[in-house]
Amino acid sequence: MTLRFGYGTNGLTDLRLDDALTLLADLGYDGVGLTLDHMHLDPMAPDLTARTRRVGRRLEQLGLGVTIETGARYVLDPRRKHGPSLLDPDPDQRAARVRLLLRAIQVAADLGAHAVHCFSGITPDGTSEDLAWKRLADALIPVVDAATGAGIPLAVEPEPGHLLSCLDDFHRLRTDLGAPDALGLTLDIGHCQCLEPASPADCVTAAAPWLRHVQIEDMRRGVHEHLPFGDGEIDFPPVLDALAATGYQGLTVVELPRHSHAGPQLAEQSLSFLHTALTALTAQTAHTAHTAHTAQTAHTARGPRGPVGAPAARGSSGAPAAEQGGIP
């Protein structure tokens, strides 16, 4: 069962980036969800290209894959969380978010990342739903074009409370944009538990054709709070089974952005939890396969002649049926 796990740097904000990367490599993670923020590869500071090269060299030394996250809280505006968004009434403000996403795509290309993550934002007061959807589609056109040119998928995340909040909303956006190949999906497993009508495992299966990035954590139904594994309600082995069945090759990134105070400990515990869940799932799969094989072997051994060791069926003359031209 091939799944590659990463940990989000938005859950390690008390660590320098190099320390965070070294920690994750030492723990055995396959990669990192790198949120572009003031403490970790600041996208707004000078010399971004040179700094990106240094990070790329370090990732290569450590053997870590990477996906680029763009959900930093105050990277564009020190007073507005996640502002401005792609839905902002001011076109100049929307353009600022677009420029951030374009920079993220360039960083992703330079690092060989498997995707760039983004989200829609909350619909501003006084903005109709139709207008909000139009703003979102219009703002993403140049971003999708850049992603297409760079060969880096843009993975939009349904976010509770945002305009684009669920899988159905993702498909609406795909339709509005003409279903471009570069437009994919970030699926957050906790969000599925929070608000999707289907189970998280069924959401994975339904999302498979568009899956470009996965975030994972525990959560409770109806409560948008990212929780350490075991503190919520999600049954993870079926989720991991469904994810493996899709053939998804990107990173599955632990997303605990409000737990940086305990980031190193939770990073270790999270990977242990996921590996334990995989081990249990592998054992269950092997047991199921063994049971099925045993049943099939017993059925084959019995066949039309009866159980192994029983006398062969005989015809009316007393000779074996096969010698009378019958079916053996």
mmCIF file of C-alpha atoms in Angstrom:
data_model
loop_
_atom_site.group_PDB
_atom_site.id
_atom_site.type_symbol
_atom_site.label_atom_id
_atom_site.label_comp_id
_atom_site.label_asym_id
_atom_site.label_seq_id
_atom_site.Cartn_x
_atom_site.Cartn_y
_atom_site.Cartn_z
ATOM 1 C CA MET A 1 0.000 0.000 0.000
ATOM 2 C CA THR A 2 1.770 3.128 -1.230
ATOM 3 C CA LEU A 3 0.921 6.377 0.538
ATOM 4 C CA ARG A 4 3.330 9.264 1.108
ATOM 5 C CA PHE A 5 2.891 11.325 4.247
ATOM 6 C CA GLY A 6 3.892 14.918 4.883
ATOM 7 C CA TYR A 7 3.401 17.481 7.630
ATOM 8 C CA GLY A 8 2.315 21.082 7.139
ATOM 9 C CA THR A 9 4.723 23.851 8.137
ATOM 10 C CA ASN A 10 1.697 25.873 9.278
ATOM 11 C CA GLY A 11 1.748 23.502 12.247
ATOM 12 C CA LEU A 12 5.450 24.171 12.881
ATOM 13 C CA THR A 13 5.514 27.975 12.898
ATOM 14 C CA ASP A 14 7.654 28.129 16.059
ATOM 15 C CA LEU A 15 10.494 26.424 14.179
ATOM 16 C CA ARG A 16 12.863 27.863 11.608
ATOM 17 C CA LEU A 17 12.149 26.340 8.217
ATOM 18 C CA ASP A 18 15.426 24.411 8.073
ATOM 19 C CA ASP A 19 14.803 23.028 11.558
ATOM 20 C CA ALA A 20 11.276 22.019 10.563
ATOM 21 C CA LEU A 21 12.473 20.234 7.423
ATOM 22 C CA THR A 22 15.221 18.433 9.322
ATOM 23 C CA LEU A 23 12.745 17.346 11.987
ATOM 24 C CA LEU A 24 10.337 15.889 9.439
ATOM 25 C CA ALA A 25 13.090 14.019 7.619
ATOM 26 C CA ASP A 26 14.418 12.615 10.895
ATOM 27 C CA LEU A 27 10.929 11.429 11.874
ATOM 28 C CA GLY A 28 10.546 9.590 8.570
ATOM 29 C CA TYR A 29 8.118 11.802 6.685
ATOM 30 C CA ASP A 30 8.129 11.624 2.903
ATOM 31 C CA GLY A 31 7.549 15.324 2.390
ATOM 32 C CA VAL A 32 6.276 18.661 3.595
ATOM 33 C CA GLY A 33 3.306 20.912 2.975
ATOM 34 C CA LEU A 34 5.132 24.238 2.727
ATOM 35 C CA THR A 35 2.970 27.261 3.546
ATOM 36 C CA LEU A 36 4.489 30.412 2.077
ATOM 37 C CA ASP A 37 4.550 32.768 5.050
ATOM 38 C CA HIS A 38 6.736 35.369 6.728
ATOM 39 C CA MET A 39 8.546 32.764 8.839
ATOM 40 C CA HIS A 40 8.810 30.083 6.131
ATOM 41 C CA LEU A 41 9.918 31.176 2.657
ATOM 42 C CA ASP A 42 8.247 34.597 2.728
ATOM 43 C CA PRO A 43 6.743 35.180 -0.743
ATOM 44 C CA MET A 44 6.716 38.956 -0.234
ATOM 45 C CA ALA A 45 10.368 39.435 0.763
ATOM 46 C CA PRO A 46 13.223 40.175 -1.668
ATOM 47 C CA ASP A 47 15.318 37.519 -3.403
ATOM 48 C CA LEU A 48 12.545 34.920 -3.485
ATOM 49 C CA THR A 49 14.229 33.037 -6.318
ATOM 50 C CA ALA A 50 17.544 32.708 -4.477
ATOM 51 C CA ARG A 51 15.845 31.705 -1.234
ATOM 52 C CA THR A 52 13.748 29.149 -3.089
ATOM 53 C CA ARG A 53 16.893 27.604 -4.565
ATOM 54 C CA ARG A 54 18.361 27.180 -1.091
ATOM 55 C CA VAL A 55 15.195 25.503 0.129
ATOM 56 C CA GLY A 56 15.210 23.264 -2.924
ATOM 57 C CA ARG A 57 18.744 22.126 -2.219
ATOM 58 C CA ARG A 58 17.814 21.336 1.379
ATOM 59 C CA LEU A 59 14.737 19.378 0.356
ATOM 60 C CA GLU A 60 16.869 17.357 -2.045
ATOM 61 C CA GLN A 61 19.487 16.671 0.631
ATOM 62 C CA LEU A 62 16.785 15.448 3.009
ATOM 63 C CA GLY A 63 14.884 13.458 0.389
ATOM 64 C CA LEU A 64 11.635 15.325 1.017
ATOM 65 C CA GLY A 65 8.876 15.942 -1.508
ATOM 66 C CA VAL A 66 6.883 19.157 -1.289
ATOM 67 C CA THR A 67 3.556 20.736 -2.035
ATOM 68 C CA ILE A 68 2.989 24.497 -1.842
ATOM 69 C CA GLU A 69 0.266 25.837 0.455
ATOM 70 C CA THR A 70 -1.092 29.392 0.211
ATOM 71 C CA GLY A 71 -3.267 29.573 3.321
ATOM 72 C CA ALA A 72 -1.060 31.848 5.452
ATOM 73 C CA ARG A 73 -3.260 33.972 7.685
ATOM 74 C CA TYR A 74 -1.718 37.453 7.386
ATOM 75 C CA VAL A 75 0.868 37.215 4.616
ATOM 76 C CA LEU A 76 -0.873 39.879 2.481
ATOM 77 C CA ASP A 77 -2.619 42.007 5.084
ATOM 78 C CA PRO A 78 -1.527 42.307 8.742
ATOM 79 C CA ARG A 79 -5.079 43.195 9.811
ATOM 80 C CA ARG A 80 -7.287 40.786 7.835
ATOM 81 C CA LYS A 81 -7.017 37.038 8.260
ATOM 82 C CA HIS A 82 -6.650 35.414 4.823
ATOM 83 C CA GLY A 83 -7.256 38.804 3.239
ATOM 84 C CA PRO A 84 -7.516 39.953 0.604
ATOM 85 C CA SER A 85 -9.209 37.011 -1.093
ATOM 86 C CA LEU A 86 -10.128 36.195 -4.670
ATOM 87 C CA LEU A 87 -13.617 37.533 -3.856
ATOM 88 C CA ASP A 88 -12.598 40.951 -2.553
ATOM 89 C CA PRO A 89 -14.830 43.801 -3.865
ATOM 90 C CA ASP A 90 -11.729 45.833 -4.744
ATOM 91 C CA PRO A 91 -10.185 44.556 -8.015
ATOM 92 C CA ASP A 92 -6.731 45.705 -6.900
ATOM 93 C CA GLN A 93 -7.078 43.621 -3.751
ATOM 94 C CA ARG A 94 -8.168 40.572 -5.753
ATOM 95 C CA ALA A 95 -5.155 41.142 -7.971
ATOM 96 C CA ALA A 96 -2.872 41.006 -4.921
ATOM 97 C CA ARG A 97 -4.138 37.496 -4.139
ATOM 98 C CA VAL A 98 -3.708 36.500 -7.775
ATOM 99 C CA ARG A 99 -0.085 37.704 -7.705
ATOM 100 C CA LEU A 100 0.530 35.606 -4.597
ATOM 101 C CA LEU A 101 -0.798 32.518 -6.367
ATOM 102 C CA LEU A 102 1.336 33.237 -9.416
ATOM 103 C CA ARG A 103 4.401 33.471 -7.183
ATOM 104 C CA ALA A 104 3.394 30.213 -5.524
ATOM 105 C CA ILE A 105 3.248 28.498 -8.912
ATOM 106 C CA GLN A 106 6.740 29.734 -9.744
ATOM 107 C CA VAL A 107 8.043 28.541 -6.364
ATOM 108 C CA ALA A 108 6.376 25.171 -6.952
ATOM 109 C CA ALA A 109 7.975 24.867 -10.372
ATOM 110 C CA ASP A 110 11.402 25.743 -8.966
ATOM 111 C CA LEU A 111 11.037 23.183 -6.162
ATOM 112 C CA GLY A 112 9.467 20.421 -8.259
ATOM 113 C CA ALA A 113 6.350 20.483 -6.075
ATOM 114 C CA HIS A 114 3.447 18.228 -6.983
ATOM 115 C CA ALA A 115 0.734 20.911 -6.596
ATOM 116 C CA VAL A 116 -0.155 24.429 -5.476
ATOM 117 C CA HIS A 117 -3.022 24.701 -3.019
ATOM 118 C CA CYS A 118 -5.501 27.586 -2.813
ATOM 119 C CA PHE A 119 -9.044 28.397 -1.671
ATOM 120 C CA SER A 120 -11.821 30.807 -2.604
ATOM 121 C CA GLY A 121 -12.277 32.924 0.504
ATOM 122 C CA ILE A 122 -15.425 34.017 2.335
ATOM 123 C CA THR A 123 -18.119 35.830 0.373
ATOM 124 C CA PRO A 124 -17.896 39.522 1.370
ATOM 125 C CA ASP A 125 -20.897 41.234 2.939
ATOM 126 C CA GLY A 126 -23.194 42.737 0.343
ATOM 127 C CA THR A 127 -21.917 40.487 -2.459
ATOM 128 C CA SER A 128 -24.399 38.214 -4.202
ATOM 129 C CA GLU A 129 -23.547 34.566 -4.709
ATOM 130 C CA ASP A 130 -23.590 34.890 -8.492
ATOM 131 C CA LEU A 131 -21.214 37.853 -8.390
ATOM 132 C CA ALA A 132 -18.914 36.020 -6.008
ATOM 133 C CA TRP A 133 -18.712 33.024 -8.346
ATOM 134 C CA LYS A 134 -17.970 35.322 -11.282
ATOM 135 C CA ARG A 135 -15.176 37.052 -9.366
ATOM 136 C CA LEU A 136 -13.697 33.698 -8.398
ATOM 137 C CA ALA A 137 -13.702 32.331 -11.937
ATOM 138 C CA ASP A 138 -12.339 35.542 -13.454
ATOM 139 C CA ALA A 139 -9.564 35.785 -10.865
ATOM 140 C CA LEU A 140 -8.474 32.186 -11.394
ATOM 141 C CA ILE A 141 -8.211 32.343 -15.195
ATOM 142 C CA PRO A 142 -4.633 33.722 -15.222
ATOM 143 C CA VAL A 143 -3.672 31.434 -12.343
ATOM 144 C CA VAL A 144 -4.871 28.332 -14.177
ATOM 145 C CA ASP A 145 -3.087 29.529 -17.309
ATOM 146 C CA ALA A 146 0.146 29.893 -15.343
ATOM 147 C CA ALA A 147 -0.324 26.474 -13.758
ATOM 148 C CA THR A 148 -0.860 24.973 -17.202
ATOM 149 C CA GLY A 149 2.312 26.578 -18.503
ATOM 150 C CA ALA A 150 4.353 25.410 -15.522
ATOM 151 C CA GLY A 151 2.929 21.896 -15.529
ATOM 152 C CA ILE A 152 1.911 22.299 -11.871
ATOM 153 C CA PRO A 153 -1.674 21.433 -10.856
ATOM 154 C CA LEU A 154 -3.654 24.129 -9.065
ATOM 155 C CA ALA A 155 -5.469 22.262 -6.285
ATOM 156 C CA VAL A 156 -8.481 24.197 -4.973
ATOM 157 C CA GLU A 157 -9.612 23.342 -1.464
ATOM 158 C CA PRO A 158 -13.269 23.310 -0.377
ATOM 159 C CA GLU A 159 -13.179 25.189 2.900
ATOM 160 C CA PRO A 160 -16.068 25.312 5.427
ATOM 161 C CA GLY A 161 -17.560 28.798 5.505
ATOM 162 C CA HIS A 162 -16.056 29.824 2.168
ATOM 163 C CA LEU A 163 -17.874 30.374 -1.113
ATOM 164 C CA LEU A 164 -16.345 27.124 -2.385
ATOM 165 C CA SER A 165 -17.031 24.931 0.623
ATOM 166 C CA CYS A 166 -17.779 21.410 -0.640
ATOM 167 C CA LEU A 167 -17.172 18.959 -3.474
ATOM 168 C CA ASP A 168 -20.265 20.119 -5.368
ATOM 169 C CA ASP A 169 -18.875 23.656 -5.305
ATOM 170 C CA PHE A 170 -15.582 22.436 -6.755
ATOM 171 C CA HIS A 171 -17.447 20.925 -9.684
ATOM 172 C CA ARG A 172 -19.310 24.191 -10.207
ATOM 173 C CA LEU A 173 -15.976 26.000 -10.484
ATOM 174 C CA ARG A 174 -14.632 23.389 -12.916
ATOM 175 C CA THR A 175 -17.687 23.909 -15.113
ATOM 176 C CA ASP A 176 -17.391 27.697 -14.936
ATOM 177 C CA LEU A 177 -13.748 27.490 -16.054
ATOM 178 C CA GLY A 178 -14.342 24.933 -18.803
ATOM 179 C CA ALA A 179 -12.808 21.979 -16.901
ATOM 180 C CA PRO A 180 -9.122 22.787 -17.552
ATOM 181 C CA ASP A 181 -6.695 19.930 -16.951
ATOM 182 C CA ALA A 182 -4.564 22.048 -14.609
ATOM 183 C CA LEU A 183 -7.448 22.615 -12.203
ATOM 184 C CA GLY A 184 -7.540 19.939 -9.533
ATOM 185 C CA LEU A 185 -8.751 19.394 -5.995
ATOM 186 C CA THR A 186 -7.279 19.631 -2.523
ATOM 187 C CA LEU A 187 -9.305 17.238 -0.383
ATOM 188 C CA ASP A 188 -9.164 17.842 3.358
ATOM 189 C CA ILE A 189 -10.293 14.661 5.114
ATOM 190 C CA GLY A 190 -11.415 16.534 8.215
ATOM 191 C CA HIS A 191 -13.564 18.865 6.135
ATOM 192 C CA CYS A 192 -15.308 15.822 4.669
ATOM 193 C CA GLN A 193 -16.194 14.691 8.180
ATOM 194 C CA CYS A 194 -17.275 18.212 9.085
ATOM 195 C CA LEU A 195 -19.816 18.918 6.360
ATOM 196 C CA GLU A 196 -19.994 16.501 3.415
ATOM 197 C CA PRO A 197 -23.086 14.226 3.294
ATOM 198 C CA ALA A 198 -20.932 11.216 2.364
ATOM 199 C CA SER A 199 -18.358 9.557 4.610
ATOM 200 C CA PRO A 200 -14.719 10.675 4.291
ATOM 201 C CA ALA A 201 -13.806 7.398 2.600
ATOM 202 C CA ASP A 202 -16.627 7.797 0.082
ATOM 203 C CA CYS A 203 -15.555 11.389 -0.527
ATOM 204 C CA VAL A 204 -12.059 10.148 -1.416
ATOM 205 C CA THR A 205 -13.511 7.694 -3.914
ATOM 206 C CA ALA A 206 -15.786 10.315 -5.457
ATOM 207 C CA ALA A 207 -12.952 12.852 -5.715
ATOM 208 C CA ALA A 208 -10.393 10.455 -7.168
ATOM 209 C CA PRO A 209 -10.325 11.745 -10.782
ATOM 210 C CA TRP A 210 -9.498 15.296 -9.654
ATOM 211 C CA LEU A 211 -7.388 14.581 -6.574
ATOM 212 C CA ARG A 212 -4.129 16.558 -6.651
ATOM 213 C CA HIS A 213 -3.455 17.218 -2.965
ATOM 214 C CA VAL A 214 -4.680 15.713 0.324
ATOM 215 C CA GLN A 215 -4.728 17.180 3.821
ATOM 216 C CA ILE A 216 -5.519 14.972 6.780
ATOM 217 C CA GLU A 217 -6.412 15.423 10.444
ATOM 218 C CA ASP A 218 -9.197 14.412 12.810
ATOM 219 C CA MET A 219 -12.461 16.363 13.100
ATOM 220 C CA ARG A 220 -15.999 16.154 14.441
ATOM 221 C CA ARG A 221 -19.234 16.402 12.506
ATOM 222 C CA GLY A 222 -20.389 19.982 12.138
ATOM 223 C CA VAL A 223 -17.380 21.524 13.908
ATOM 224 C CA HIS A 224 -14.590 23.037 11.819
ATOM 225 C CA GLU A 225 -11.729 22.404 14.217
ATOM 226 C CA HIS A 226 -8.565 20.600 13.127
ATOM 227 C CA LEU A 227 -7.787 17.982 15.779
ATOM 228 C CA PRO A 228 -4.907 15.583 16.443
ATOM 229 C CA PHE A 229 -5.616 12.007 15.416
ATOM 230 C CA GLY A 230 -7.824 10.235 17.941
ATOM 231 C CA ASP A 231 -9.461 13.417 19.242
ATOM 232 C CA GLY A 232 -12.225 13.439 16.640
ATOM 233 C CA GLU A 233 -14.651 11.010 15.048
ATOM 234 C CA ILE A 234 -12.968 9.794 11.848
ATOM 235 C CA ASP A 235 -12.343 6.092 11.222
ATOM 236 C CA PHE A 236 -9.024 6.342 9.380
ATOM 237 C CA PRO A 237 -8.260 2.843 8.011
ATOM 238 C CA PRO A 238 -11.162 3.005 5.498
ATOM 239 C CA VAL A 239 -10.011 6.484 4.460
ATOM 240 C CA LEU A 240 -6.452 5.314 3.843
ATOM 241 C CA ASP A 241 -7.757 2.236 2.017
ATOM 242 C CA ALA A 242 -9.862 4.410 -0.270
ATOM 243 C CA LEU A 243 -6.969 6.789 -0.833
ATOM 244 C CA ALA A 244 -4.580 3.984 -1.755
ATOM 245 C CA ALA A 245 -7.181 2.534 -4.131
ATOM 246 C CA THR A 246 -7.290 5.787 -6.121
ATOM 247 C CA GLY A 247 -3.630 5.475 -7.082
ATOM 248 C CA TYR A 248 -2.971 8.972 -5.745
ATOM 249 C CA GLN A 249 0.784 9.643 -5.839
ATOM 250 C CA GLY A 250 1.023 13.040 -4.115
ATOM 251 C CA LEU A 251 1.595 13.832 -0.471
ATOM 252 C CA THR A 252 -0.996 13.302 2.239
ATOM 253 C CA VAL A 253 -0.185 16.194 4.564
ATOM 254 C CA VAL A 254 -1.084 16.378 8.253
ATOM 255 C CA GLU A 255 -2.843 19.724 8.767
ATOM 256 C CA LEU A 256 -2.727 21.043 12.350
ATOM 257 C CA PRO A 257 -2.319 24.819 11.954
ATOM 258 C CA ARG A 258 -3.377 25.668 15.520
ATOM 259 C CA HIS A 259 -1.010 23.276 17.250
ATOM 260 C CA SER A 260 2.401 24.769 16.585
ATOM 261 C CA HIS A 261 3.033 25.021 20.329
ATOM 262 C CA ALA A 262 3.306 21.217 20.307
ATOM 263 C CA GLY A 263 4.367 20.797 16.684
ATOM 264 C CA PRO A 264 7.410 18.512 17.093
ATOM 265 C CA GLN A 265 5.559 16.136 19.422
ATOM 266 C CA LEU A 266 2.431 16.056 17.264
ATOM 267 C CA ALA A 267 4.461 15.489 14.117
ATOM 268 C CA GLU A 268 5.968 12.382 15.716
ATOM 269 C CA GLN A 269 2.651 11.146 17.100
ATOM 270 C CA SER A 270 0.795 11.781 13.839
ATOM 271 C CA LEU A 271 3.173 9.719 11.710
ATOM 272 C CA SER A 272 3.070 6.896 14.247
ATOM 273 C CA PHE A 273 -0.743 6.970 14.168
ATOM 274 C CA LEU A 274 -0.864 6.860 10.372
ATOM 275 C CA HIS A 275 1.654 4.027 10.148
ATOM 276 C CA THR A 276 -0.295 2.060 12.769
ATOM 277 C CA ALA A 277 -3.508 2.583 10.790
ATOM 278 C CA LEU A 278 -1.771 1.400 7.623
ATOM 279 C CA THR A 279 -0.383 -1.657 9.388
ATOM 280 C CA ALA A 280 -3.829 -2.561 10.679
ATOM 281 C CA LEU A 281 -5.284 -2.068 7.226
ATOM 282 C CA THR A 282 -2.590 -4.212 5.592
ATOM 283 C CA ALA A 283 -3.173 -6.975 8.136
ATOM 284 C CA GLN A 284 -6.912 -6.807 7.564
ATOM 285 C CA THR A 285 -6.438 -6.965 3.798
ATOM 286 C CA ALA A 286 -4.099 -9.943 4.122
ATOM 287 C CA HIS A 287 -6.549 -11.731 6.426
ATOM 288 C CA THR A 288 -9.417 -11.111 4.018
ATOM 289 C CA ALA A 289 -7.357 -12.389 1.090
ATOM 290 C CA HIS A 290 -6.269 -15.475 3.062
ATOM 291 C CA THR A 291 -9.856 -16.232 4.078
ATOM 292 C CA ALA A 292 -11.044 -15.892 0.488
ATOM 293 C CA HIS A 293 -8.185 -18.087 -0.778
ATOM 294 C CA THR A 294 -8.931 -20.750 1.831
ATOM 295 C CA ALA A 295 -12.606 -20.793 0.911
ATOM 296 C CA GLN A 296 -11.802 -21.025 -2.794
ATOM 297 C CA THR A 297 -9.297 -23.831 -2.190
ATOM 298 C CA ALA A 298 -11.863 -25.793 -0.182
ATOM 299 C CA HIS A 299 -14.489 -25.283 -2.876
ATOM 300 C CA THR A 300 -12.086 -26.410 -5.598
ATOM 301 C CA ALA A 301 -11.040 -29.453 -3.583
ATOM 302 C CA ARG A 302 -14.646 -30.532 -3.074
ATOM 303 C CA GLY A 303 -15.707 -29.970 -6.680
ATOM 304 C CA PRO A 304 -18.388 -32.216 -8.177
ATOM 305 C CA ARG A 305 -16.599 -35.307 -6.790
ATOM 306 C CA GLY A 306 -17.347 -34.339 -3.170
ATOM 307 C CA PRO A 307 -14.857 -33.731 -0.389
ATOM 308 C CA VAL A 308 -11.202 -34.703 -0.753
ATOM 309 C CA GLY A 309 -10.770 -38.411 0.031
ATOM 310 C CA ALA A 310 -14.409 -39.338 -0.718
ATOM 311 C CA PRO A 311 -15.031 -42.147 -3.223
ATOM 312 C CA ALA A 312 -15.571 -41.005 -6.783
ATOM 313 C CA ALA A 313 -19.165 -40.968 -7.936
ATOM 314 C CA ARG A 314 -20.091 -44.149 -9.801
ATOM 315 C CA GLY A 315 -22.545 -44.845 -12.535
ATOM 316 C CA SER A 316 -25.285 -47.443 -12.521
ATOM 317 C CA SER A 317 -22.878 -50.175 -13.617
ATOM 318 C CA GLY A 318 -20.641 -49.586 -10.651
ATOM 319 C CA ALA A 319 -17.807 -48.162 -12.792
ATOM 320 C CA PRO A 320 -16.624 -44.647 -12.247
ATOM 321 C CA ALA A 321 -18.805 -42.147 -14.097
ATOM 322 C CA ALA A 322 -15.831 -40.944 -16.155
ATOM 323 C CA GLU A 323 -15.487 -44.402 -17.660
ATOM 324 C CA GLN A 324 -19.150 -44.369 -18.770
ATOM 325 C CA GLY A 325 -18.713 -41.187 -20.800
ATOM 326 C CA GLY A 326 -20.224 -38.985 -18.093
ATOM 327 C CA ILE A 327 -18.873 -35.645 -16.840
ATOM 328 C CA PRO A 328 -16.031 -36.287 -14.347
#
